Amino acid sequence: MIVRKRSINGTPVEKGRMNEKKLQNITIKNYEINSNGKKKYFFDYYGCIYPFNMPISLYKYPPIFGYCSLSDFQEIGAKRLALLQFLDTCTISGEEEKDTYNNLKGKMDKDALTNNYNDNKNKQIRQKIFEYKFGIQSMKNYSKEEMENIIMTDLLSHYILRIAFAKDKEKQQWFLKQELKLFIFRLNELKNINVLNSHNLGESERGLIHLLNRENLNYEFLSKPMISSFGVKDEAWEKYTSFIPNRDTIEKVFKIPFFPDAYFLVKDHKVCVDKAIAYVPDIYLDVILVTQFKITIKESFKYLDQNEKLLLNVQNDSRISSFLTALPKAYVAKDYRQNYEHTQETRLMPQNLYNVYKQSFPPCMRRIFVNFLKEKHLKHWARQQLWLFLKGAGMTLEENIHSNRSIWLQADKFDKEHRYTIRYMYGKEGKKTDFSPYNCSSIINNFPIPSSGDTHGCPFKNFDEAHLKSLLFFFGLTDGQIKNIMPFKMNNEYQMACVKFFMETHPGSSADGVGNHPNSYYIESRKYYKSKATNGTSEAGAQKASAS
């Protein structure tokens, strides 16, 4: 429940006034919140940035008091969308809760080239955050008002997009995925920061614990026991931490409900469970925070869906309705439907199919296609995965049908059993829906586990190490290149493994956009070979000119 009576220090405020933060054309007001009707907590928006140079929040408390000019409303909404669009081209390790703890182990196994790649990506993301005014490059060079302005820009822009993307389920998923990337990036930055304890300035606490407390996630915890001079060990501490790697770095163990908060940690036997309570060490708190972040946004979309009139009242406001309607249409997350505009170099056609697939098909599609050429047949999920990919790569309906028909063992049987399916994918049959190709997340998380004879899915996920090495060797990679890829497989970072595969087979490429969508992989590869051919021609011309 929201209480509008007190200011930040709990003292009464004058009638008609709240604790306002006036920031040029943006004003926002703090408010108190009740927790289970027992104790009042005050949510201070200013705390979203201290002691960090970027605002970080679970966005549980919308900034519902205050005002914002229409021009600022539109500007910050557009900037947030631009930032999310940029993140859509990036693969950030640990995008899923189940992957987050994997980042805590095995990092030393990654080679210097991989670390440089990650460092470069992080640097680019950081620069974009600063460019769009969602972070502070140096706390020393900013006034308090400027910092507050960044906080309000971050909060308001998030909720603007949340409302704008609420109508469409598919766009909701895109919004959540990109916001999750931004949140995880900020979490990774916060991990290495210690914060002064507000109750005892002589002590400090880890940044993630500070965030946990600030978001009113008041889990009970056990503190690390003092070392006994008699060598007596604390039984509870030993029970809950003895099997955890790097246990010496653990300072607190939190008592957290195993579902949904600690589900992924429990599922993978990373923590101890006792009477439905998971005992989570502080080094795994990022998993808990990511889970809470997803729950918050999903519950918000669910609430808006159940209260459609409330959403319509906002979206039909004449001052902002056209802008909110335009935002989801403007987002450039590529779904590679028929309206995607390919260039002559990127469009896949029957004429170039057999020359291109070895160079530019991602491993998942290349494996399916090679098997298709061999067996002259595809099972259901492989058909779904490959045929939509060919559509996204630029093949017209007739080209897609013709290419598959020419490979199929019995052409007349193909026409009878599968021609309709491809027409259905292009929106020419059934509900006339223009289907988009599957992205990496869908292939990895939603496709069924392959059984004998199946070729669908992500090979980095579905293959064991021995079979994956054989496949990569078949694709022409050297032992050294395969060695560079395998740590990602072992750490369950399948999309990063695909990025590394691209970098090994496309030397000198930045791999922008790779690892999120098979069609992004294909397009970046075609651009790479086009650039390579152009540069080769230029160099040959220059050599010829110098010789003459």
PDB file of C-alpha atoms in Angstrom, residues 53-55 76 78-90 92 119-137 142 150 153-154 182 185-186 189 512:
ATOM      1  CA  ASN A  53      27.671   4.753 -11.268  1.00  0.00           C
ATOM      2  CA  MET A  54      24.577   3.211 -12.865  1.00  0.00           C
ATOM      3  CA  PRO A  55      21.026   3.009 -11.521  1.00  0.00           C
ATOM      4  CA  ILE A  76      13.748   9.200 -22.575  1.00  0.00           C
ATOM      5  CA  ALA A  78      13.151   6.669 -27.297  1.00  0.00           C
ATOM      6  CA  LYS A  79      16.588   6.515 -25.639  1.00  0.00           C
ATOM      7  CA  ARG A  80      15.617   3.476 -23.580  1.00  0.00           C
ATOM      8  CA  LEU A  81      14.392   1.740 -26.711  1.00  0.00           C
ATOM      9  CA  ALA A  82      17.633   2.581 -28.521  1.00  0.00           C
ATOM     10  CA  LEU A  83      19.655   1.096 -25.643  1.00  0.00           C
ATOM     11  CA  LEU A  84      17.594  -2.108 -25.645  1.00  0.00           C
ATOM     12  CA  GLN A  85      17.958  -2.358 -29.411  1.00  0.00           C
ATOM     13  CA  PHE A  86      21.721  -2.179 -29.001  1.00  0.00           C
ATOM     14  CA  LEU A  87      21.631  -4.865 -26.297  1.00  0.00           C
ATOM     15  CA  ASP A  88      19.634  -7.051 -28.681  1.00  0.00           C
ATOM     16  CA  THR A  89      22.770  -7.300 -30.821  1.00  0.00           C
ATOM     17  CA  CYS A  90      24.885  -8.392 -27.843  1.00  0.00           C
ATOM     18  CA  ILE A  92      25.740 -11.304 -22.458  1.00  0.00           C
ATOM     19  CA  ASP A 119      36.011  -6.884 -22.287  1.00  0.00           C
ATOM     20  CA  ASN A 120      35.387  -5.183 -25.627  1.00  0.00           C
ATOM     21  CA  LYS A 121      31.684  -6.043 -25.517  1.00  0.00           C
ATOM     22  CA  ASN A 122      31.385  -4.771 -21.957  1.00  0.00           C
ATOM     23  CA  LYS A 123      33.177  -1.589 -22.933  1.00  0.00           C
ATOM     24  CA  GLN A 124      30.752  -1.023 -25.818  1.00  0.00           C
ATOM     25  CA  ILE A 125      27.731  -1.612 -23.575  1.00  0.00           C
ATOM     26  CA  ARG A 126      29.133   0.715 -20.925  1.00  0.00           C
ATOM     27  CA  GLN A 127      29.704   3.430 -23.523  1.00  0.00           C
ATOM     28  CA  LYS A 128      26.129   3.108 -24.794  1.00  0.00           C
ATOM     29  CA  ILE A 129      24.751   3.366 -21.260  1.00  0.00           C
ATOM     30  CA  PHE A 130      26.712   6.565 -20.697  1.00  0.00           C
ATOM     31  CA  GLU A 131      25.838   7.904 -24.154  1.00  0.00           C
ATOM     32  CA  TYR A 132      22.099   7.601 -23.499  1.00  0.00           C
ATOM     33  CA  LYS A 133      22.462   9.072 -19.984  1.00  0.00           C
ATOM     34  CA  PHE A 134      21.598   5.898 -18.073  1.00  0.00           C
ATOM     35  CA  GLY A 135      24.826   6.000 -16.092  1.00  0.00           C
ATOM     36  CA  ILE A 136      27.569   8.263 -14.758  1.00  0.00           C
ATOM     37  CA  GLN A 137      31.107   7.976 -16.060  1.00  0.00           C
ATOM     38  CA  TYR A 142      28.456  15.004 -11.455  1.00  0.00           C
ATOM     39  CA  ILE A 150      19.871   9.954 -14.436  1.00  0.00           C
ATOM     40  CA  THR A 153      15.468   8.911 -16.584  1.00  0.00           C
ATOM     41  CA  ASP A 154      16.182   5.241 -15.922  1.00  0.00           C
ATOM     42  CA  LEU A 182      20.795  -4.677 -18.903  1.00  0.00           C
ATOM     43  CA  PHE A 185      25.271  -6.297 -16.955  1.00  0.00           C
ATOM     44  CA  ARG A 186      24.715  -3.918 -14.043  1.00  0.00           C
ATOM     45  CA  GLU A 189      29.442  -4.408 -12.456  1.00  0.00           C
ATOM     46  CA  ASP A 512      28.134  -8.252 -33.698  1.00  0.00           C
TER      47      ASP A 512
END
